Short mmCIF file of C-alpha atoms and ligand atoms in Angstrom, two decimals:
data_model
loop_
_atom_site.label_atom_id
_atom_site.label_comp_id
_atom_site.label_asym_id
_atom_site.label_seq_id
_atom_site.Cartn_x
_atom_site.Cartn_y
_atom_site.Cartn_z
CA MET A 218 2.60 -43.78 -22.76
CA LYS A 219 1.37 -44.77 -19.59
CA CYS A 220 -0.93 -42.27 -17.48
CA GLN A 221 0.03 -42.07 -13.77
CA ASP A 222 -3.00 -42.14 -11.20
CA TYR A 223 -3.87 -38.35 -10.09
CA SER A 224 -6.54 -39.39 -7.60
CA LEU A 225 -8.72 -36.90 -9.50
CA SER A 226 -11.05 -37.34 -6.20
CA ARG A 227 -11.84 -34.00 -3.61
CA LYS A 228 -14.33 -36.50 -1.67
CA THR A 229 -12.69 -36.10 2.01
CA GLU A 230 -13.33 -32.29 1.21
CA ARG A 231 -16.70 -32.27 -0.64
CA ASP A 232 -18.35 -34.59 2.22
CA ASN A 233 -16.75 -32.86 5.17
CA LEU A 234 -17.31 -29.30 6.87
CA ASN A 235 -14.45 -27.08 5.25
CA LEU A 236 -12.86 -24.35 7.24
CA ASN A 237 -10.43 -23.12 4.60
CA PRO A 238 -11.47 -19.42 4.48
CA LEU A 239 -9.87 -19.80 0.52
CA GLN A 240 -12.65 -22.30 -0.04
CA ARG A 241 -16.34 -21.13 1.80
CA GLY A 242 -17.43 -18.37 -1.21
CA GLY A 243 -16.29 -21.15 -3.96
CA VAL A 244 -18.66 -23.56 -3.32
CA LEU A 245 -21.29 -23.96 -6.66
CA PRO A 246 -24.82 -23.72 -6.24
CA PRO A 247 -26.39 -26.24 -7.96
CA GLU A 248 -27.41 -24.47 -11.19
CA SER A 249 -24.36 -23.57 -11.31
CA ARG A 250 -22.82 -27.20 -11.24
CA GLU A 251 -25.54 -27.64 -14.23
CA ALA A 252 -23.29 -24.82 -16.04
CA LEU A 253 -20.49 -26.56 -15.21
CA TYR A 254 -21.30 -29.62 -17.46
CA GLU A 255 -22.96 -28.23 -20.23
CA PHE A 256 -20.26 -26.27 -20.75
CA SER A 257 -17.34 -28.77 -20.01
CA ASP A 258 -16.00 -28.38 -23.62
CA GLY A 259 -13.29 -25.63 -24.78
CA TYR A 260 -14.43 -23.18 -26.49
CA SER A 261 -17.92 -23.75 -25.54
CA VAL A 262 -18.89 -19.98 -25.17
CA CYS A 263 -18.38 -19.34 -28.59
CA ASP A 264 -20.69 -21.60 -30.57
CA TYR A 265 -22.89 -17.80 -31.13
CA CYS A 266 -18.90 -15.35 -31.00
CA SER A 267 -18.93 -12.98 -34.12
CA GLY A 268 -15.37 -11.23 -32.90
CA ARG A 269 -15.60 -9.92 -29.13
CA LEU A 270 -16.33 -12.38 -26.24
CA ASP A 271 -17.95 -9.38 -24.12
CA GLU A 272 -20.83 -9.00 -26.72
CA ILE A 273 -21.84 -12.76 -27.53
CA PRO A 274 -25.59 -12.98 -27.11
CA ARG A 275 -25.80 -16.66 -26.17
CA PRO A 276 -25.33 -17.28 -23.64
CA SER A 277 -26.26 -14.20 -22.53
CA ILE A 278 -22.75 -12.90 -21.87
CA HIS A 279 -23.13 -9.37 -23.08
CA GLY A 280 -26.56 -9.20 -20.63
CA PHE A 281 -24.50 -10.26 -17.56
CA LEU A 282 -21.86 -7.62 -17.81
CA GLU A 283 -23.83 -5.39 -18.11
CA ASP A 284 -25.76 -7.08 -15.19
CA MET A 285 -22.66 -7.19 -12.50
CA ALA A 286 -21.47 -3.80 -14.01
CA ASP A 287 -24.41 -2.73 -12.13
CA PHE A 288 -23.70 -5.07 -8.97
CA ILE A 289 -20.96 -3.51 -8.55
CA LYS A 290 -21.44 0.21 -10.07
CA VAL A 291 -18.96 0.21 -12.63
CA ASP A 292 -19.92 1.45 -16.22
CA HIS A 293 -17.84 -1.01 -17.69
CA ALA A 294 -17.08 -5.07 -16.39
CA ARG A 295 -15.56 -7.17 -18.21
CA THR A 296 -14.05 -11.29 -17.02
CA VAL A 297 -10.47 -11.64 -16.71
CA HIS A 298 -9.19 -15.29 -15.37
CA GLY A 299 -8.80 -13.83 -11.61
CA ALA A 300 -8.83 -10.67 -9.75
CA ARG A 301 -4.71 -11.36 -10.11
CA GLU A 302 -4.48 -11.08 -13.65
CA GLY A 303 -7.33 -8.12 -13.80
CA LYS A 304 -4.74 -6.05 -11.39
CA PHE A 305 -2.16 -7.06 -14.27
CA ALA A 306 -4.07 -5.39 -16.85
CA VAL A 307 -5.15 -2.50 -15.11
CA MET A 308 -1.44 -1.64 -13.94
CA HIS A 309 -0.85 -2.43 -17.93
CA ALA A 310 -2.72 -0.26 -19.10
CA VAL A 311 -2.24 2.74 -16.44
CA CYS A 312 1.51 2.64 -15.68
CA ARG A 313 5.04 2.58 -17.17
CA PRO A 314 8.13 0.78 -16.14
CA GLY A 315 9.73 2.71 -13.53
CA ASP A 316 6.48 4.74 -11.89
CA THR A 317 5.47 4.27 -8.61
CA ILE A 318 2.51 3.09 -6.83
CA VAL A 319 0.91 3.26 -3.73
CA VAL A 320 -0.10 -0.74 -2.04
CA ASP A 321 -1.33 -1.28 1.84
CA GLY A 322 0.69 -3.21 3.67
CA ASN A 323 -1.02 -6.20 3.95
CA ALA A 324 -1.80 -6.73 0.02
CA HIS A 325 -1.86 -10.04 -1.57
CA TYR A 326 1.64 -11.61 -3.03
CA THR A 327 -0.44 -11.36 -6.56
CA SER A 328 -0.61 -7.71 -5.94
CA HIS A 329 3.13 -7.66 -5.67
CA LEU A 330 3.36 -9.58 -8.37
CA ALA A 331 1.39 -8.22 -11.25
CA ALA A 332 3.77 -4.88 -10.05
CA GLU A 333 7.26 -6.36 -10.76
CA ARG A 334 5.35 -8.06 -14.29
CA ASN A 335 5.30 -4.52 -15.00
CA GLY A 336 8.44 -3.14 -13.46
CA LEU A 337 6.82 -0.85 -11.35
CA ASN A 338 8.02 -0.12 -7.62
CA ILE A 339 6.03 0.03 -4.63
CA VAL A 340 5.55 2.03 -2.02
CA GLU A 341 3.31 0.61 1.14
CA VAL A 342 1.32 2.28 3.50
CA PRO A 343 1.90 0.15 6.94
CA SER A 344 -0.23 -1.37 8.91
CA SER A 345 -0.64 -0.89 13.02
CA GLY A 346 1.25 -4.06 13.22
CA GLU A 347 0.36 -7.34 16.17
CA PRO A 348 -2.30 -7.72 16.82
CA GLU A 349 -4.77 -5.71 14.94
CA TYR A 350 -2.92 -5.12 11.49
CA ARG A 351 -5.37 -2.78 10.61
CA ILE A 352 -4.61 -0.27 7.80
CA ASP A 353 -5.59 3.29 8.60
CA PRO A 354 -6.65 5.25 5.80
CA VAL A 355 -4.99 8.18 7.76
CA ALA A 356 -1.53 6.49 7.12
CA TYR A 357 -2.45 6.32 2.82
CA GLN A 358 -2.71 10.13 3.21
CA GLU A 359 0.56 10.20 5.06
CA VAL A 360 2.72 8.70 2.21
CA LEU A 361 1.68 10.23 -0.41
CA ASP A 362 2.44 13.59 1.47
CA ASN A 363 5.46 12.39 2.02
CA LEU A 364 6.34 11.32 -1.87
CA TYR A 365 4.92 14.61 -2.91
CA ASP A 366 7.21 16.79 -0.92
CA ARG A 367 9.60 14.64 -2.33
CA GLY A 368 8.29 14.99 -5.86
CA GLU A 369 8.16 11.89 -6.76
CA GLU A 370 4.40 10.42 -8.95
CA VAL A 371 2.25 8.15 -7.80
CA SER A 372 0.68 6.68 -10.90
CA LEU A 373 -1.63 4.40 -9.03
CA VAL A 374 -3.34 3.64 -5.89
CA LEU A 375 -3.40 -0.07 -5.11
CA LEU A 376 -5.43 -0.99 -1.54
CA THR A 377 -6.78 -4.58 -0.18
CA HIS A 378 -10.52 -4.12 0.11
CA VAL A 379 -10.51 -7.40 2.21
CA ASP A 380 -7.09 -8.87 2.99
CA GLY A 381 -6.50 -12.26 3.43
CA ASP A 382 -4.35 -12.90 6.35
CA TYR A 383 -6.36 -11.43 9.24
CA GLY A 384 -9.75 -10.89 7.38
CA ASN A 385 -9.29 -6.76 8.13
CA LEU A 386 -12.24 -4.97 5.90
CA THR A 387 -10.33 -1.32 5.54
CA ASP A 388 -12.51 1.68 4.47
CA ALA A 389 -12.61 2.24 0.43
CA GLN A 390 -14.47 5.16 0.41
CA ALA A 391 -12.23 6.87 2.62
CA VAL A 392 -9.46 5.63 1.00
CA GLY A 393 -10.58 6.80 -2.80
CA LYS A 394 -11.32 10.26 -1.70
CA ILE A 395 -7.95 10.90 -0.58
CA ALA A 396 -6.62 9.02 -4.10
CA HIS A 397 -9.26 11.37 -5.68
CA ASP A 398 -8.35 14.38 -4.06
CA ALA A 399 -4.66 13.68 -4.87
CA GLY A 400 -5.70 13.22 -8.66
CA ILE A 401 -4.21 9.47 -8.92
CA PRO A 402 -6.45 6.86 -9.45
CA PHE A 403 -7.58 3.99 -7.18
CA LEU A 404 -7.48 0.08 -7.68
CA LEU A 405 -9.77 -1.98 -5.19
CA ASN A 406 -8.80 -5.26 -4.79
CA CYS A 407 -12.07 -7.23 -4.08
CA ALA A 408 -10.61 -10.61 -4.61
CA TYR A 409 -12.08 -11.29 -0.61
CA SER A 410 -15.12 -8.73 -0.63
CA MET A 411 -17.35 -8.49 -4.25
CA GLY A 412 -19.34 -11.73 -3.99
CA ARG A 413 -20.03 -11.66 -0.47
CA MET A 414 -20.67 -7.89 0.76
CA PRO A 415 -22.02 -5.02 -1.78
CA ILE A 416 -18.94 -3.02 -3.68
CA ASP A 417 -19.92 0.26 -4.41
CA ALA A 418 -17.46 1.08 -7.30
CA LYS A 419 -18.90 4.71 -7.76
CA GLY A 420 -19.82 5.76 -4.50
CA TRP A 421 -16.44 4.93 -2.88
CA ASN A 422 -14.73 6.68 -6.15
CA VAL A 423 -13.14 3.28 -7.15
CA ASP A 424 -12.35 3.72 -11.21
CA PHE A 425 -10.87 0.14 -11.03
CA VAL A 426 -12.34 -2.55 -9.26
CA VAL A 427 -11.11 -6.29 -9.41
CA GLY A 428 -13.07 -9.34 -7.60
CA SER A 429 -12.00 -12.72 -8.09
CA GLY A 430 -14.65 -16.05 -8.62
CA HIS A 431 -13.30 -19.29 -7.57
CA LYS A 432 -13.11 -17.27 -4.35
CA SER A 433 -15.59 -14.90 -3.71
CA MET A 434 -18.74 -15.32 -5.90
CA ALA A 435 -19.75 -19.51 -6.52
CA ALA A 436 -17.63 -20.08 -9.68
CA SER A 437 -15.63 -22.84 -10.54
CA GLY A 438 -13.20 -20.38 -12.78
CA PRO A 439 -10.21 -19.88 -12.58
CA ILE A 440 -12.27 -16.26 -13.32
CA GLY A 441 -12.22 -12.82 -12.30
CA VAL A 442 -14.07 -9.68 -12.42
CA LEU A 443 -12.50 -6.28 -13.55
CA GLY A 444 -15.08 -3.55 -13.21
CA VAL A 445 -13.35 0.33 -15.33
CA GLN A 446 -15.81 3.09 -15.22
CA GLU A 447 -15.53 5.74 -17.79
CA GLU A 448 -13.15 7.24 -17.57
CA TRP A 449 -10.54 4.63 -17.56
CA ALA A 450 -12.40 2.75 -21.16
CA ASP A 451 -10.82 4.41 -23.26
CA MET A 452 -7.00 3.13 -21.58
CA VAL A 453 -8.25 -0.04 -20.26
CA LEU A 454 -10.15 -1.45 -22.70
CA LYS A 455 -7.86 0.17 -26.21
CA ARG A 456 -8.84 -1.94 -29.15
CA SER A 457 -6.07 -3.66 -31.06
CA ASP A 458 -4.22 -1.82 -34.23
CA ARG A 459 -4.35 -4.65 -36.40
CA HIS A 460 -7.57 -6.30 -35.20
CA HIS A 461 -9.44 -3.56 -34.94
CA VAL A 462 -12.29 -5.56 -32.78
CA LYS A 463 -9.78 -7.26 -29.99
CA GLU A 464 -9.04 -5.86 -26.53
CA LEU A 465 -5.45 -5.95 -26.21
CA GLU A 466 -5.40 -5.44 -22.08
CA MET A 467 -7.61 -8.45 -22.47
CA LEU A 468 -4.84 -10.40 -25.16
CA GLY A 469 -8.53 -10.70 -27.77
CA CYS A 470 -10.82 -12.95 -25.70
CA THR A 471 -10.21 -14.16 -21.34
CA SER A 472 -12.73 -16.74 -20.36
CA ARG A 473 -14.03 -19.03 -22.86
CA GLY A 474 -15.75 -21.80 -21.85
CA ALA A 475 -17.04 -23.18 -18.28
CA PRO A 476 -15.45 -20.51 -15.93
CA VAL A 477 -18.18 -18.38 -17.38
CA ALA A 478 -20.28 -20.40 -17.45
CA THR A 479 -20.67 -21.04 -14.33
CA LEU A 480 -20.18 -17.71 -12.77
CA MET A 481 -23.28 -16.55 -14.51
CA ALA A 482 -25.29 -19.27 -13.21
CA SER A 483 -24.37 -18.12 -9.83
CA LEU A 484 -24.66 -14.18 -10.33
CA PRO A 485 -28.47 -14.75 -8.50
CA HIS A 486 -27.47 -16.43 -6.11
CA ILE A 487 -24.61 -14.28 -5.38
CA ILE A 488 -27.23 -11.23 -5.68
CA ASP A 489 -29.17 -13.11 -3.02
CA ARG A 490 -26.30 -14.13 -0.49
CA VAL A 491 -24.68 -10.35 -0.61
CA SER A 492 -28.03 -9.18 0.67
CA LYS A 493 -27.91 -11.77 3.41
CA TRP A 494 -24.21 -10.33 4.48
CA ASP A 495 -25.05 -9.39 7.68
CA PHE A 496 -26.33 -12.93 8.98
CA GLU A 497 -22.83 -14.31 7.82
CA ILE A 498 -20.87 -11.63 10.24
CA GLU A 499 -23.47 -12.51 13.32
CA LYS A 500 -22.55 -16.13 12.71
CA THR A 501 -18.74 -15.12 12.52
CA LEU A 502 -19.26 -13.26 15.36
CA TYR A 503 -20.74 -15.99 17.19
CA PHE A 504 -18.01 -17.95 16.34
CA VAL A 505 -15.73 -15.72 17.52
CA SER A 506 -17.37 -15.58 20.83
CA GLU A 507 -17.51 -19.26 21.31
CA MET A 508 -13.68 -20.16 20.38
CA GLU A 509 -12.60 -17.19 22.46
CA LYS A 510 -13.72 -18.96 25.80
CA ILE A 511 -11.68 -22.02 24.85
CA SER A 512 -8.18 -21.31 26.93
CA GLY A 513 -5.66 -18.82 25.05
CA VAL A 514 -7.48 -18.81 22.08
CA ARG A 515 -7.64 -15.45 20.60
CA GLN A 516 -9.15 -13.69 17.06
CA ILE A 517 -5.94 -11.62 15.99
CA GLY A 518 -6.84 -8.42 13.20
CA VAL A 519 -9.47 -5.89 13.62
CA ARG A 520 -12.13 -6.49 16.13
CA PRO A 521 -14.70 -6.56 16.08
CA LYS A 522 -15.03 -8.57 12.48
CA GLU A 523 -16.14 -7.58 9.78
CA HIS A 524 -15.62 -10.54 7.76
CA ASP A 525 -15.95 -14.16 8.10
CA LEU A 526 -12.31 -14.81 7.13
CA VAL A 527 -10.55 -15.44 10.96
CA ARG A 528 -7.24 -15.64 12.10
CA PHE A 529 -7.17 -17.19 15.18
CA GLU A 530 -4.14 -17.80 17.52
CA THR A 531 -4.37 -20.85 19.60
CA PRO A 532 -1.46 -21.10 22.11
CA PHE A 533 -3.44 -24.23 24.09
CA PHE A 534 -4.07 -26.20 21.10
CA HIS A 535 -0.18 -25.63 20.50
CA SER A 536 1.10 -26.98 23.44
CA ILE A 537 -0.75 -29.87 22.97
CA ALA A 538 1.40 -31.14 20.13
CA ASP A 539 4.48 -31.56 21.96
CA LYS A 540 2.59 -34.27 24.53
CA HIS A 541 0.36 -35.61 22.17
CA PRO A 542 1.54 -39.14 20.96
CA ARG A 543 0.23 -37.63 16.98
CA LYS A 544 2.43 -33.99 17.71
CA GLY A 545 1.14 -31.57 15.56
CA PHE A 546 -1.31 -33.43 13.19
CA TYR A 547 -2.98 -34.37 16.40
CA LEU A 548 -5.36 -31.62 16.02
CA TYR A 549 -6.26 -32.15 12.15
CA GLU A 550 -6.90 -35.78 12.72
CA GLU A 551 -9.29 -34.34 15.68
CA LEU A 552 -11.03 -32.20 13.44
CA LYS A 553 -11.49 -34.92 10.60
CA ARG A 554 -13.03 -37.33 13.17
CA ARG A 555 -15.61 -34.88 13.60
CA ASN A 556 -16.38 -34.66 10.04
CA ILE A 557 -14.24 -31.22 10.28
CA VAL A 558 -11.55 -29.95 7.73
CA GLY A 559 -9.78 -27.07 6.31
CA ILE A 560 -7.15 -26.18 8.90
CA LYS A 561 -3.44 -26.99 7.82
CA ARG A 562 -2.33 -30.34 8.51
CA GLY A 563 0.51 -30.31 11.66
CA GLN A 564 -0.68 -26.68 12.35
CA THR A 565 -1.32 -25.66 16.00
CA GLN A 566 0.10 -22.30 16.48
CA TRP A 567 -2.57 -20.31 14.95
CA PHE A 568 -4.50 -20.80 12.06
CA LYS A 569 -7.30 -18.66 9.83
CA CYS A 570 -10.00 -19.93 9.09
CA SER A 571 -14.03 -19.40 8.23
CA VAL A 572 -17.67 -20.16 8.65
CA TYR A 573 -19.76 -18.39 5.68
CA GLY A 574 -22.42 -20.20 4.16
CA PHE A 575 -22.96 -22.54 7.13
CA SER A 576 -26.21 -22.54 9.12
CA GLN A 577 -26.20 -21.50 12.58
CA GLU A 578 -25.89 -25.20 13.67
CA GLN A 579 -22.99 -25.76 11.77
CA VAL A 580 -21.31 -23.04 13.49
CA HIS A 581 -22.72 -24.29 16.92
CA TYR A 582 -21.49 -27.36 16.45
CA ILE A 583 -18.26 -26.26 14.69
CA ALA A 584 -17.03 -24.28 17.23
CA HIS A 585 -18.28 -27.10 20.03
CA SER A 586 -16.21 -29.65 18.60
CA PHE A 587 -12.97 -27.77 18.91
CA ALA A 588 -13.71 -26.78 22.50
CA GLU A 589 -14.54 -30.55 23.19
CA ILE A 590 -10.89 -31.41 21.38
CA ALA A 591 -9.43 -29.08 24.01
CA SER A 592 -10.72 -30.63 26.70
CA LYS A 593 -10.32 -33.83 25.95
CA PHE A 594 -6.63 -32.87 25.80
CA LYS A 595 -6.13 -30.22 28.67
CA ASP A 596 -3.74 -32.54 30.84
CA MET A 597 -0.87 -32.49 27.93
CA ALA A 598 -0.95 -28.46 27.82
CA ASP A 599 1.42 -27.05 29.68
C1 PLP B 824 -7.10 -14.38 -2.76
C2 PLP B 824 -6.95 -13.90 -3.12
C3 PLP B 824 -6.22 -13.10 -4.56
C4 PLP B 824 -5.71 -13.87 -5.70
O1 PLP B 824 -7.24 -13.85 -6.40
P1 PLP B 824 -7.25 -15.01 -7.69
O2 PLP B 824 -8.89 -14.52 -8.70
O3 PLP B 824 -7.32 -16.30 -7.74
O4 PLP B 824 -6.09 -14.34 -8.89
C5 PLP B 824 -5.76 -11.79 -4.48
N1 PLP B 824 -5.96 -11.36 -3.77
C6 PLP B 824 -6.35 -11.47 -2.35
C7 PLP B 824 -6.86 -10.22 -1.50
C8 PLP B 824 -6.92 -12.54 -1.84
O5 PLP B 824 -7.09 -12.84 -1.13
#
């Protein structure tokens, strides 16, 4: 049979300034592109394996996991296929079908699916709603007190450290203390934070933490990081009865080639960039202040920003779409002409974006481009 044309080219996205928040933290440094090539064959990390992926000496996955555990302050680190697989493994090991877990109202859909697949009931801690959508740790306390008064047991508390809708950073330490005081294990979802900003699982009373290699750790993925504190190691890293060396929740081995090689190659780069997180926030604050000079542009979510993912409401850009011959597509097309991509085609009412990893000059250019487009079509706006 003859295959169809799959058009495996990403030239547009690679050659332009890409504002898609999903992709900003997953860009590989050159050394990781090399590792990707070196380990591109299937099972390529298994040359020197004697049964346990996490103990492979060459390449030193063993040393890498020790460093990773140090980096995020956990007793044990493992790679999984993504943040979602990490959450699923923790829930599967710690909860029983029918159990109740408490989750923030800004949780990612994968938290819901991991719980659903494990047969768990979800109780939500509501956000403050429009326009900040803030998750207040006190609200966790209220929800837990309420459940306690009704005699309902809670087997896990989950917090989305930084959510993917508003880029709100929630105080993990405060929620960790509340969970800890209630004697409930605490899972922190760091898909948007681990690899961008410092994570202190021990200091925050975090029992389990997950990260996403392809989201925030400069890895090709799919790969995630699962951190587990000693107290829970017997449960989450339990061995198989039949295959004594294999870890059950990991289904024996997780990432077995290029994904883990790129994450390993990126660790020094990640350690370095996390130390420059303050600079990223400064750039984001500058970007928001420039964007809000444009008529009607408003940053949604907690202010001032504490993370690079920004959600803007842009009614001005939306009102232009009504009269523009290209309708809602004009914004995408005008941006692309200026070598900027990553805002969804046709989207003008609101959008999410990030300038993570761009230089100050590039951020200035991006903000200036939006202002230029607004000014060019101002006569079409109501
Ligand atoms: C992207 C994202 C995920 C999913 O991460 P994967 O590594 O792809 O599973 C989970 N949670 C949040 C908050 C995210 O933003």
